[in-house]
Coordinates of C-alpha atoms in Angstrom, one line a residue:
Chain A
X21 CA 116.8 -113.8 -263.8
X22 CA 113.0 -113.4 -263.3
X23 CA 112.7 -117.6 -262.5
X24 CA 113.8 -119.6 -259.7
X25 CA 114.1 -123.2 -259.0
X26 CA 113.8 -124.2 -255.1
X27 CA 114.6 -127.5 -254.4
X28 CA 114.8 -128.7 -250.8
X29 CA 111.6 -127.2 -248.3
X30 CA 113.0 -128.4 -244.9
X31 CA 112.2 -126.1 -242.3
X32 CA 114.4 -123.5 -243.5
X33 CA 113.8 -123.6 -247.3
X34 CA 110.4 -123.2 -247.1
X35 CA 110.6 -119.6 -245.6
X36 CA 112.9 -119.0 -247.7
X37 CA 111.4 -120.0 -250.7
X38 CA 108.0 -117.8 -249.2
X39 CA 110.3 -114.7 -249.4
X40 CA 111.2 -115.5 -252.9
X41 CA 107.6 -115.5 -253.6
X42 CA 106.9 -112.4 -251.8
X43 CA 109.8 -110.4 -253.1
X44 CA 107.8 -111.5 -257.4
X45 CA 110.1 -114.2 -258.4
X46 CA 108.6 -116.8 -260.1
X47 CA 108.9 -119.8 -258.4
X48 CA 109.5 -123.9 -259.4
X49 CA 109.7 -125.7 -256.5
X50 CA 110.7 -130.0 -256.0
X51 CA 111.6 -131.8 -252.8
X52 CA 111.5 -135.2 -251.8
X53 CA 108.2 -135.3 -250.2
X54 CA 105.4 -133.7 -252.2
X55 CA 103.4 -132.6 -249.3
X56 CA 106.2 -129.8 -248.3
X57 CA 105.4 -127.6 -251.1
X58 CA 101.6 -127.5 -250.9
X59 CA 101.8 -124.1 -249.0
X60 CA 103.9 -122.9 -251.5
X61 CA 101.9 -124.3 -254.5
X62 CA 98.8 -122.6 -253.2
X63 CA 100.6 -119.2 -253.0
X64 CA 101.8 -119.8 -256.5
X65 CA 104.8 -122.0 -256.8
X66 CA 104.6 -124.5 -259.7
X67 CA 105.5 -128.4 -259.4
X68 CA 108.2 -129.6 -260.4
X69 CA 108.4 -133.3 -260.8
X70 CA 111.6 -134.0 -261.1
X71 CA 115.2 -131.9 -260.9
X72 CA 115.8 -132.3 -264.5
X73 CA 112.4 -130.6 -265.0
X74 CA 112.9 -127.6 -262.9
X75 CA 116.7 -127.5 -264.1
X76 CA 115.3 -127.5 -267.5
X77 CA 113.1 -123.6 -267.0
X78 CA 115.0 -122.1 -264.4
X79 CA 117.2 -119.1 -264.3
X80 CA 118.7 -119.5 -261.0
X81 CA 118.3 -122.9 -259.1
X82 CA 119.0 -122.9 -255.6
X83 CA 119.3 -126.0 -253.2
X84 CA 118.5 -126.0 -249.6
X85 CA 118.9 -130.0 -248.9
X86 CA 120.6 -132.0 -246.3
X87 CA 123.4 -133.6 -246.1
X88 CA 126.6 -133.7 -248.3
X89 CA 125.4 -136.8 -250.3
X90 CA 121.7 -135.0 -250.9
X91 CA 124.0 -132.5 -252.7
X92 CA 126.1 -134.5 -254.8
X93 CA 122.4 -136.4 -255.6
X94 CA 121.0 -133.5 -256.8
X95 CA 124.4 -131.5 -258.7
X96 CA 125.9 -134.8 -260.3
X97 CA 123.2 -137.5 -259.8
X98 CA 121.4 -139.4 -262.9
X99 CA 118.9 -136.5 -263.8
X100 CA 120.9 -134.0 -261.8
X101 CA 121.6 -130.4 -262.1
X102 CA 125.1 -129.9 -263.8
X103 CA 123.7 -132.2 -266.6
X104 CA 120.5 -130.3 -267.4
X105 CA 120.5 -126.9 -266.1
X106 CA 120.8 -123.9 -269.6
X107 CA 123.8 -122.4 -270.4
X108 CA 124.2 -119.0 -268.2
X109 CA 121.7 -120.7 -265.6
X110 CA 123.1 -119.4 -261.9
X111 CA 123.6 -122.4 -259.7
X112 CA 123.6 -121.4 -255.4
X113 CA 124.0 -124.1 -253.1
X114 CA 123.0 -122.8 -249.5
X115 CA 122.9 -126.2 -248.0
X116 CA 125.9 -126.5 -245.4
X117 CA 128.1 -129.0 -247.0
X118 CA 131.8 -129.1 -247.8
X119 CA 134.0 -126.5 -249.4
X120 CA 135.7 -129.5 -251.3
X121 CA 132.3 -130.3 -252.8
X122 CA 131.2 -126.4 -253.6
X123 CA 134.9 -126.3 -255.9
X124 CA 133.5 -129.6 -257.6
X125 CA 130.3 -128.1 -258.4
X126 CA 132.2 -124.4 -259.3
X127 CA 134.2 -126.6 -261.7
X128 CA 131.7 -128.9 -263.3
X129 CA 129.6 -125.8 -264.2
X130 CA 132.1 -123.7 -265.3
X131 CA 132.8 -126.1 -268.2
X132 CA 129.2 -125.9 -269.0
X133 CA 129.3 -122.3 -269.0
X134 CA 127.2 -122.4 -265.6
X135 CA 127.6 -120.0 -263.2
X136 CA 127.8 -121.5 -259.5
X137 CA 127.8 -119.9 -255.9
X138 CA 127.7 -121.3 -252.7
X139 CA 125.9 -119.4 -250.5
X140 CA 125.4 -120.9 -246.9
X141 CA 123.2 -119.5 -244.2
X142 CA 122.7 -118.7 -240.4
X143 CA 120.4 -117.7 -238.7
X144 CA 118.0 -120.6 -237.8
X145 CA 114.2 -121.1 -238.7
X146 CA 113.6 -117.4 -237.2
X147 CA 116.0 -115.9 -239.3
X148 CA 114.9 -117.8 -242.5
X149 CA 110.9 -116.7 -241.8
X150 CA 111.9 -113.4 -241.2
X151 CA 114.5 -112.5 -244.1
X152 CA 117.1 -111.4 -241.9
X153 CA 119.8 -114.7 -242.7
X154 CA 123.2 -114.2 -242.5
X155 CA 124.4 -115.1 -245.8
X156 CA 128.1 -116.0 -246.7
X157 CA 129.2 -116.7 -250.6
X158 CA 131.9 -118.1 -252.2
X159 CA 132.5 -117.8 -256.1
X160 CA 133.0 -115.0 -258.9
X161 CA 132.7 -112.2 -257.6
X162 CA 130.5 -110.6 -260.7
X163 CA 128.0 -113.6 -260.0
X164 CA 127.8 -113.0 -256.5
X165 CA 126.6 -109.1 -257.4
X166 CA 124.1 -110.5 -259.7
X167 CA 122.4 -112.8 -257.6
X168 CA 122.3 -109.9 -255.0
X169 CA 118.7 -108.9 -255.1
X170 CA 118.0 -113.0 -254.5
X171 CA 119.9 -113.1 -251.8
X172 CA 118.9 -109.3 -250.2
X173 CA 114.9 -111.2 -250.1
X174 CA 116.5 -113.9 -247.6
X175 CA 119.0 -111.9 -245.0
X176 CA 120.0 -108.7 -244.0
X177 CA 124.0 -109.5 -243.5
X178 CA 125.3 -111.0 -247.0
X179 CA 129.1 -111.1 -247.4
X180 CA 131.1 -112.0 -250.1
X181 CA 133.8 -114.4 -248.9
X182 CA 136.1 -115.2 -251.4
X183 CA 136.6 -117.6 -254.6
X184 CA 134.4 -120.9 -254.6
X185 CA 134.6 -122.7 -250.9
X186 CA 135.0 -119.5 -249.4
X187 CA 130.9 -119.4 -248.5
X188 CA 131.3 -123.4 -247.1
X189 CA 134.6 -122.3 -245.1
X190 CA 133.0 -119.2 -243.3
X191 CA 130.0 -121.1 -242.5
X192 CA 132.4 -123.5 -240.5
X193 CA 134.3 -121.0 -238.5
X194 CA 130.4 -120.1 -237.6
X195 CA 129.6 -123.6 -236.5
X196 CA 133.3 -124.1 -235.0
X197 CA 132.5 -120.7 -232.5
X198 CA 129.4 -122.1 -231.8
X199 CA 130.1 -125.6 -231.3
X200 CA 132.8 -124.9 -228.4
X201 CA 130.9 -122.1 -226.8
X202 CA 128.0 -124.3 -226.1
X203 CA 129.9 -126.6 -223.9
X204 CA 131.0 -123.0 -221.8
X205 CA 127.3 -122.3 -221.6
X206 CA 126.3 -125.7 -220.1
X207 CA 129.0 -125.9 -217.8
X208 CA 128.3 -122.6 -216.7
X209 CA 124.7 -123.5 -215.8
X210 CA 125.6 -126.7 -214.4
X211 CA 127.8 -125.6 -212.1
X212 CA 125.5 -122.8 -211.1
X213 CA 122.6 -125.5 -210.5
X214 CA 125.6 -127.8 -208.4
X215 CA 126.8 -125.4 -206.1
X216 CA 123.2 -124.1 -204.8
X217 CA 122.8 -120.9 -206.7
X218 CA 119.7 -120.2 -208.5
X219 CA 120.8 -119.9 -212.3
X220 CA 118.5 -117.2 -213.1
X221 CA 120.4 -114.9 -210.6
X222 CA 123.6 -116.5 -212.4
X223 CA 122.5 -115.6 -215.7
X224 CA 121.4 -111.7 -214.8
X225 CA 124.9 -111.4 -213.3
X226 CA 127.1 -113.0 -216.2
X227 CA 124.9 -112.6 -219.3
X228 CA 126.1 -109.0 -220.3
X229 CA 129.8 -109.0 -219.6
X230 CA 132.5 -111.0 -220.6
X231 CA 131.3 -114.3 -220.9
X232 CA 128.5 -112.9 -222.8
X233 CA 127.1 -114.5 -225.9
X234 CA 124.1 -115.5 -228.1
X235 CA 123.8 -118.6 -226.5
X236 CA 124.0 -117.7 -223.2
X237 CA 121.3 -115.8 -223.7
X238 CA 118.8 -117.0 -226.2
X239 CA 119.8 -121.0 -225.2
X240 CA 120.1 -120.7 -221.2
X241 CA 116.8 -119.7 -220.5
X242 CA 115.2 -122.4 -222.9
X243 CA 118.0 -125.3 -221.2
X244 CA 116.9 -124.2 -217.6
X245 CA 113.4 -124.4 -219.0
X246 CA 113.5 -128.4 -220.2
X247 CA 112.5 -126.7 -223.6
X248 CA 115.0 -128.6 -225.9
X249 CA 112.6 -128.2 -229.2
X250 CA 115.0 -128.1 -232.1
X251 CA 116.0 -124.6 -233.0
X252 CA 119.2 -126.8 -235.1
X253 CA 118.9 -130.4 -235.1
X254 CA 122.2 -131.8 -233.0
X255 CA 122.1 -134.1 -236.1
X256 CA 122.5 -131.5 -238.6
X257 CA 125.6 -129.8 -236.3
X258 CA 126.9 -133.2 -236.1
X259 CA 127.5 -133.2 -239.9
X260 CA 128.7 -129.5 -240.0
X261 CA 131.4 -130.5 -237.2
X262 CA 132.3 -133.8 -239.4
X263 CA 132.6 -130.9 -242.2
X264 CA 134.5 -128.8 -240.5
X265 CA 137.2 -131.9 -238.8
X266 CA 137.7 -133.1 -242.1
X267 CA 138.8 -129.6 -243.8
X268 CA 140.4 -128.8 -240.7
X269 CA 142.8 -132.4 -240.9
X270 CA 143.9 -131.3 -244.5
X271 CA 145.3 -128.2 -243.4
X272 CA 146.9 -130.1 -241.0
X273 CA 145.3 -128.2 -238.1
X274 CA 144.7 -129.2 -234.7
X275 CA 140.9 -128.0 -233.4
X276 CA 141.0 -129.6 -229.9
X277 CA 138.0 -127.5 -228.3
X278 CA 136.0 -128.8 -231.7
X279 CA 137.1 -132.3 -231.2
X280 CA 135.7 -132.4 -227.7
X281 CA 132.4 -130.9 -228.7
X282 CA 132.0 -133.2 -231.8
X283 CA 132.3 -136.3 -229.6
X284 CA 130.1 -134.8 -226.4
X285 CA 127.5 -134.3 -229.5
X286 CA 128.0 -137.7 -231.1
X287 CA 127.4 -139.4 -227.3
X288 CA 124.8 -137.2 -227.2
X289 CA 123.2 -138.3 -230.6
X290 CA 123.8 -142.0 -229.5
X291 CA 121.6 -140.9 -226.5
X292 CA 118.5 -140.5 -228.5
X293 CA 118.8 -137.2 -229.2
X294 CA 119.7 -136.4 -232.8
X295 CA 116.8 -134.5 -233.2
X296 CA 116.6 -132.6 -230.5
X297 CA 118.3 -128.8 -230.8
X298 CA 121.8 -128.2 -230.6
X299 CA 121.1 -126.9 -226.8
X300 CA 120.3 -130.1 -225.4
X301 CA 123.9 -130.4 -224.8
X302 CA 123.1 -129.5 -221.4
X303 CA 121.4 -133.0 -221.1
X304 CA 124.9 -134.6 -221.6
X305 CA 125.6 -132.8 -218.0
X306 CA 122.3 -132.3 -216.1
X307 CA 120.5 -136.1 -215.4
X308 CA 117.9 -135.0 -213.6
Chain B
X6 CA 129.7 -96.1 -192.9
X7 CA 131.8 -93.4 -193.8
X8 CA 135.5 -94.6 -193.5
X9 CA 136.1 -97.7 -196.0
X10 CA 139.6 -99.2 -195.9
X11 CA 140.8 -100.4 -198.9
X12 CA 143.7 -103.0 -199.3
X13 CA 144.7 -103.9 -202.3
X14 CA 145.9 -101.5 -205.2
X15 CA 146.6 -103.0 -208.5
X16 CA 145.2 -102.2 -211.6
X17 CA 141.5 -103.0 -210.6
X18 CA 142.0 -101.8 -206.8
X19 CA 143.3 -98.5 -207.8
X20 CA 140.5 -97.7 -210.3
X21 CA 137.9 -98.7 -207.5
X22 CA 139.6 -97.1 -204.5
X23 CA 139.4 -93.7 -206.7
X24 CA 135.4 -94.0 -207.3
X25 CA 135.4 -94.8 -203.8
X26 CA 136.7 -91.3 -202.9
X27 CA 134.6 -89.8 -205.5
X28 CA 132.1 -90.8 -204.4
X29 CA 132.5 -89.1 -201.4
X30 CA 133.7 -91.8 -199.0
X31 CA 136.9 -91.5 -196.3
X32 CA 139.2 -93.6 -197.9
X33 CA 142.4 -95.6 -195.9
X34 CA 144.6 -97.4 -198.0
X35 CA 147.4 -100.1 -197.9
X36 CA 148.8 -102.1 -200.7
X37 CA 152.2 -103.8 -200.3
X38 CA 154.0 -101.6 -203.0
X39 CA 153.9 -97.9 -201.4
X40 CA 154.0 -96.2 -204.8
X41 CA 150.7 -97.8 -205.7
X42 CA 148.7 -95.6 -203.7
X43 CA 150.4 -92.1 -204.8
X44 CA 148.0 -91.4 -206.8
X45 CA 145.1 -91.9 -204.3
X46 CA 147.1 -90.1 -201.3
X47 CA 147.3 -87.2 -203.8
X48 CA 143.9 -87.5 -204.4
X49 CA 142.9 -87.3 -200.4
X50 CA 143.3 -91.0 -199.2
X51 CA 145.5 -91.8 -196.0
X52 CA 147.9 -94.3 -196.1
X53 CA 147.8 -96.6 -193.3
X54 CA 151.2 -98.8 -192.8
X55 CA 149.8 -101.9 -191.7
X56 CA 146.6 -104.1 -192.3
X57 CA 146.1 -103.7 -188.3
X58 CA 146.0 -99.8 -188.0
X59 CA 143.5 -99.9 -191.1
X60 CA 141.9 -102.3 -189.7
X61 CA 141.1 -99.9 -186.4
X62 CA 140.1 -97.5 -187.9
X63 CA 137.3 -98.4 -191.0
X64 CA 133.4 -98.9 -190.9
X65 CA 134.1 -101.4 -194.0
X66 CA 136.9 -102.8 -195.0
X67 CA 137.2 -103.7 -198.7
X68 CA 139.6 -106.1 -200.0
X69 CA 141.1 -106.4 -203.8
X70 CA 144.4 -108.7 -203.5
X71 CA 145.6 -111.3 -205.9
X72 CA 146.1 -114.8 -204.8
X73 CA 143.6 -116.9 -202.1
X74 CA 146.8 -117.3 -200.4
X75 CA 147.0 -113.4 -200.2
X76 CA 143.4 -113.0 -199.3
X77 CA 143.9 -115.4 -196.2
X78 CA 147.1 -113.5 -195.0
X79 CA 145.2 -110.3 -195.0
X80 CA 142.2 -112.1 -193.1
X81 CA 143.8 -114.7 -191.2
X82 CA 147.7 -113.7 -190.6
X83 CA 149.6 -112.3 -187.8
X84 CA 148.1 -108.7 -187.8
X85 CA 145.1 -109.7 -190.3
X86 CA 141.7 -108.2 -190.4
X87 CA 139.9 -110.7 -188.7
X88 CA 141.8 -110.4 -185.0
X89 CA 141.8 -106.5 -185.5
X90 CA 138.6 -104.6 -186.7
X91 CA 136.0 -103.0 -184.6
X92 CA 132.8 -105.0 -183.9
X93 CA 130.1 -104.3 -186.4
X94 CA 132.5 -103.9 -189.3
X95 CA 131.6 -105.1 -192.7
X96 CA 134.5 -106.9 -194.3
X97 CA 134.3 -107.2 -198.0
X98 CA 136.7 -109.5 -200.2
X99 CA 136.3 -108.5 -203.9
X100 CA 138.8 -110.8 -205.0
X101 CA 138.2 -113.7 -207.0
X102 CA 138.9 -116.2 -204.3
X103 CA 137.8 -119.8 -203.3
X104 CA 133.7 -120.2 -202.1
X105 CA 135.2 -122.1 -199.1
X106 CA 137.3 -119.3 -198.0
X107 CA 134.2 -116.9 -198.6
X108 CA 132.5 -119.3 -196.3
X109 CA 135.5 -119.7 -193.2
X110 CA 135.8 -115.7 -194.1
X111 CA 132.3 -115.4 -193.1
X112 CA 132.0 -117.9 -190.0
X113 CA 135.0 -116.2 -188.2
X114 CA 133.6 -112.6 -188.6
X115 CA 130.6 -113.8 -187.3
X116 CA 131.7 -114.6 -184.1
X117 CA 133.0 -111.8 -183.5
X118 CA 130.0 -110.0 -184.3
X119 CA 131.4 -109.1 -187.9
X120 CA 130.0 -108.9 -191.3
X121 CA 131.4 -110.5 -193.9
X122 CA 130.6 -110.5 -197.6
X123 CA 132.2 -112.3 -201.1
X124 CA 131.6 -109.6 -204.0
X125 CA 134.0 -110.7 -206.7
X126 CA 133.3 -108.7 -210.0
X127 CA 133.4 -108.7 -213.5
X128 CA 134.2 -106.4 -216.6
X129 CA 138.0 -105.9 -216.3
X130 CA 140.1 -103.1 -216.3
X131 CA 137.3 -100.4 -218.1
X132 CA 134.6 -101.7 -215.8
X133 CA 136.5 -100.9 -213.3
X134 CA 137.5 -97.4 -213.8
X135 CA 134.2 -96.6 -215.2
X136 CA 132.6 -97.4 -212.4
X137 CA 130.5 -100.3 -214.5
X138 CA 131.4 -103.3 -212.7
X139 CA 129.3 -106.6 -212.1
X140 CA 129.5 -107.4 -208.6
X141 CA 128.1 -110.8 -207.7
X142 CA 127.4 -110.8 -203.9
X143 CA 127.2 -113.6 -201.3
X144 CA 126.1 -113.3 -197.2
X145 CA 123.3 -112.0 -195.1
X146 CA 121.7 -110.0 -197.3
X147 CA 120.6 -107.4 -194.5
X148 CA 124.5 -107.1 -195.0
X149 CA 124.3 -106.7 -198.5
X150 CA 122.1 -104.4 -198.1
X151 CA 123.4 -101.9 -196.0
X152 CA 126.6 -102.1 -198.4
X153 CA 125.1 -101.5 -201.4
X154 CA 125.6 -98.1 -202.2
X155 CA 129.4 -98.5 -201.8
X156 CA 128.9 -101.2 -204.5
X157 CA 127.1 -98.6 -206.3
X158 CA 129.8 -96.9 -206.4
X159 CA 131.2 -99.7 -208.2
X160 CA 129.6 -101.3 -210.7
X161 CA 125.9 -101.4 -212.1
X162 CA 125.3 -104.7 -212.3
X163 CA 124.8 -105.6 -208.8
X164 CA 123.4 -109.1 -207.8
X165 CA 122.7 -110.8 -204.4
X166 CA 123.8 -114.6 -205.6
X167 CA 123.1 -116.1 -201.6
X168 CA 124.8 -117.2 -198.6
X169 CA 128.3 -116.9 -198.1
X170 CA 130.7 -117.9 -201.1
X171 CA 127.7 -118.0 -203.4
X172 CA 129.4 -114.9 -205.2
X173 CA 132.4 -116.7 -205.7
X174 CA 130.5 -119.5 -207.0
X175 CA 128.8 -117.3 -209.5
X176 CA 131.8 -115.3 -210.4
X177 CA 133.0 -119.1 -211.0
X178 CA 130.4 -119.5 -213.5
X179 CA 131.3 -116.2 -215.5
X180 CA 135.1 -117.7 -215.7
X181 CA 134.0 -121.1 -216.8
X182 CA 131.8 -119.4 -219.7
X183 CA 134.8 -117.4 -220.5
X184 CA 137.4 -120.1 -220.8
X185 CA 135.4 -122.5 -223.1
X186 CA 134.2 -119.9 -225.3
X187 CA 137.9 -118.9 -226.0
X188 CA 138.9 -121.7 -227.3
X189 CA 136.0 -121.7 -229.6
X190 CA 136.6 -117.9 -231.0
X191 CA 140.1 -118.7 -231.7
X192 CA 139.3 -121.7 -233.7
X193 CA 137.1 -120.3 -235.5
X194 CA 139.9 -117.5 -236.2
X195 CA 142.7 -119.7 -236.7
X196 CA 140.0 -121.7 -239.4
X197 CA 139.4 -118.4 -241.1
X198 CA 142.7 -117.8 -241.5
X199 CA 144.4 -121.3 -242.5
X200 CA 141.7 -121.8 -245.0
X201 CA 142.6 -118.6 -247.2
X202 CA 139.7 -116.3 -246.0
X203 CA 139.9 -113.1 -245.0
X204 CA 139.1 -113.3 -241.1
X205 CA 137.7 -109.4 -241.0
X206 CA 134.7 -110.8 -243.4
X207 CA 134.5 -113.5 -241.1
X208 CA 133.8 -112.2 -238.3
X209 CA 131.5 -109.5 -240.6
X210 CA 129.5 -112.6 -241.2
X211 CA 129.8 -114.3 -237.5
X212 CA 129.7 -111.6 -235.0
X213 CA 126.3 -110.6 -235.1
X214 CA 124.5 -114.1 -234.7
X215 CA 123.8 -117.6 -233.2
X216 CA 128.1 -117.3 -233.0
X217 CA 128.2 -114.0 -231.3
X218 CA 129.7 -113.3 -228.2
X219 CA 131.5 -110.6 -226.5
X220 CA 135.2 -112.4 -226.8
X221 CA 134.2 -112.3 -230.5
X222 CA 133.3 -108.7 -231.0
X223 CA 135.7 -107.4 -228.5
X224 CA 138.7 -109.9 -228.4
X225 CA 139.0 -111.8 -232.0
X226 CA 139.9 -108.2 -233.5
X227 CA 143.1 -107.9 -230.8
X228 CA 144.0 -111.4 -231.7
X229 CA 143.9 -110.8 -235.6
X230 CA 145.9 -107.7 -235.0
X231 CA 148.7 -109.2 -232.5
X232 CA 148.0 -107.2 -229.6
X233 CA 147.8 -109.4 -226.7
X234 CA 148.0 -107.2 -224.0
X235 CA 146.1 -107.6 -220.4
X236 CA 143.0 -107.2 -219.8
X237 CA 143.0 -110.1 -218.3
X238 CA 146.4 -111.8 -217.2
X239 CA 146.8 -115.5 -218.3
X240 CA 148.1 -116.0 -215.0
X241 CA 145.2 -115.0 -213.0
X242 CA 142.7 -116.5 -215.3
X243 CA 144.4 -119.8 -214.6
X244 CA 144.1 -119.3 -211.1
X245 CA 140.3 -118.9 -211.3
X246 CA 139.9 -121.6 -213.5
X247 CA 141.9 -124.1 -210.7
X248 CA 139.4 -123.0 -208.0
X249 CA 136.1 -124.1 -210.1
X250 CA 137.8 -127.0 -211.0
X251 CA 138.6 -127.9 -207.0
X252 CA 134.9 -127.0 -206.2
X253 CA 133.4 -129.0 -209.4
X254 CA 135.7 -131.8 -207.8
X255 CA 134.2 -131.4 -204.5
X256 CA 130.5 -131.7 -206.4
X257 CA 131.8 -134.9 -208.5
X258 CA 131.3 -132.6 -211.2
X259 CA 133.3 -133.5 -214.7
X260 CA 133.5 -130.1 -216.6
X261 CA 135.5 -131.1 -220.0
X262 CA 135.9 -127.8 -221.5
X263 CA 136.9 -126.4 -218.7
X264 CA 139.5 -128.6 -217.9
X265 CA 141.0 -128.1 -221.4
X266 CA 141.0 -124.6 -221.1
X267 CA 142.9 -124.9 -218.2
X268 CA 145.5 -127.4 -219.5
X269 CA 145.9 -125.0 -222.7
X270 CA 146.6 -122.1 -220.4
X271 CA 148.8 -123.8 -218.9
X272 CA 151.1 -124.7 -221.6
X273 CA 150.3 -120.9 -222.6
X274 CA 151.9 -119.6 -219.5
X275 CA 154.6 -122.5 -219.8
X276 CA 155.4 -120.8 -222.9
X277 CA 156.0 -117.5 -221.3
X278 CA 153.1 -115.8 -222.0
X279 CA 151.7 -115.9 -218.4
X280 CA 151.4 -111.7 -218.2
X281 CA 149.4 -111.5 -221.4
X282 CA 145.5 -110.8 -222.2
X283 CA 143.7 -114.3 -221.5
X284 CA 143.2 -113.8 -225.8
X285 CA 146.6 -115.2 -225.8
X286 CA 145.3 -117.9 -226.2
X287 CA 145.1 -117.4 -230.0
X288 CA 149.1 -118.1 -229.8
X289 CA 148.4 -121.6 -229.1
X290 CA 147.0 -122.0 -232.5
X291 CA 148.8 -119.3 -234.2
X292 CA 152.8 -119.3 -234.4
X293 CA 153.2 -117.3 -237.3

């Protein structure tokens, strides 16, 4: 397990794929657009041209792409993973994409005597450039304990969550908390700015009781501010909430507080704002 | 400022009144249920039998009743404070109550040469007897300041929010973070649970980042483990929730999340569950 394959160097996968460097792993790297991985190429990465290359020399592979159908590209596509990687190879999928689509890829490698893991993150940019992601895994349980050490160079809390899905399914619960708890914060702050108060005051009163939470504190400041830099792009929690919907419909369960913040985002999105950070919810309340 | 009469003994009053005495203060007390103040009379308090002979008799008069209806009997009725206490007298309402009442509160001690502030608080229960409060505080704030070492007393997070009712406004804000971030926590629990994961390693994975909140950490556990008692009674939380709704009204405010909180609760307490922890609210999703 000395070689890893990175594919995907968003903002997030690049740090990540740093730490990987840093922590001796040799390193193949391929992403859509070449110029990503020249940081990582002059720190000792090697070029890979093409998935079926890298899936070809690597031990481990893991994939840090965008959107369900980016995954499905890379795992089952022409040239794809599933199709190339070496008996024993460890597949992880750390994108955020559907449970349903982690048991596919579980499945598929299993009959190719692949071992696959999905292993989706939080923690944000920060998190990912520090090594200190939250880390949640679905799959065999003996995998998961061998690709420890990988995972231990990228974040400090890493919990094994169950069979294959389980990783994809805790991730949502994350996104779900989130998701509804943003609307509480704008509100909040919205109300504070309506009724005359000075939100500062409002947040050094409310910020360490009760209604206390990461984003009233990390994302309040930076919404009072008009800093709305993306953090998480809104499009990127649009697609987790889709996710998260969907799963919830099969189990026939009603997520009304999701609902609500899935359409607020979606107007939000329609806006112009997809690529703002999740925060500039606020903007769906505050005009001015 | 010696002689503080205290009206109002339920579970917060009580714990309040007590620091109150500990902390040296003369301490006059009336409550509508005698039996309330035993404890405290055994403790050194006086009982006074009506609002009026209180009222004669205190420097300050704090007050710690349940209902805006209540608190404008016990200012405003036959016998209330407002006809009866001296001059100079600071009259404190600690309630959660309307801003506008805060505000008539405040204009009809005035003229009579009578101080009036709104300090509604925050951390339940433990706050309270621990003496660990957040008091948010609206009036003059030479006022304020001459009553802040009863409030220190109190609490220790101690904030001048403004002019009259701006304490209820904030206190408005810490309810409407509250409500909406409910919701969200027990989604993400019910997920957790209707999708086969174990919801302890859920919140193991959760609890600690860009998901985190206090209702999280400190409530999700009670929900998972059926223990729904108060805290925080349904009932009341309800009634908070209808006064920021009435004042987001009065700003042509929409506040969505809020308002389904408040419908939820409402079928919550429909249900019968109106005397429970405001975490009831995982029975909504949960009927197992």
């Amino acid at each position: 397990m000395k070689t890893i394959g990175f594919i995907g160097l968003g903002v997030m996968g690049q740090s990540m794929a740093r730490n990987l460097l840093q922590a001796g792993y040799d390193l193949l790297v391929h992403t859509r657009t070449k110029e990503k991985a020249e940081e990582l190429l002059r720190a000792g990465a090697v070029w890979k041209e093409t998935v079926r290359e890298l899936a070809r020399e690597a031990d481990v592979v893991i994939t840090m792409v965008g959107y369900p159908q980016d995954v499905e590209a890379v795992y089952f596509g022409e040239n794809g993973l599933i199709e190339n990687v070496k008996e024993n190879t460890y597949l992880i999928d750390m994108t955020t994409s559907p449970p349903s689509l982690a048991e596919k890829i579980y499945d598929e490698a299993k009959k190719r005597k692949v071992f696959a893991l999905d292993a989706p993150v939080s923690g944000g940019d920060v998190g990912a450039r520090e090594g200190r992601l939250a880390i949640m895994v679905g799959g065999d349980e003996a995998a998961f304990h061998e690709c420890k050490p990988i995972f231990e160079a990228l974040g400090t809390n890493i919990v094994f969550q169950g069979k294959a899905g389980a990783g994809q399914h805790a991730k949502m619960c994350n996104q779900i908390a989130i998701a509804t708890n943003m609307i509480g914060v704008c509100e909040a702050l919205i109300y504070a700015k309506r009724s005359g108060l000075d939100p500062y005051k409002v947040l050094e009163s409310i910020s360490q009781g009760a209604a206390g939470s990461w984003s009233l504190s990390q994302l309040a400041p930076r919404m009072l501010a008009g800093d709305f830099a993306p953090g998480f792009y809104v499009k990127h929690f649009i697609k987790d909430m889709k996710i998260a919907l969907e799963e919830a419909e099969k189990m026939n369960l009603q997520l009304p507080g999701l609902s609500l913040a899935k359409k607020m985002y979606e107007e939000l999105a329609a806006s112009g704002e997809e690529n703002s950070g999740t925060h500039a919810l606020y903007k769906h309340y505050d005009h001015s």
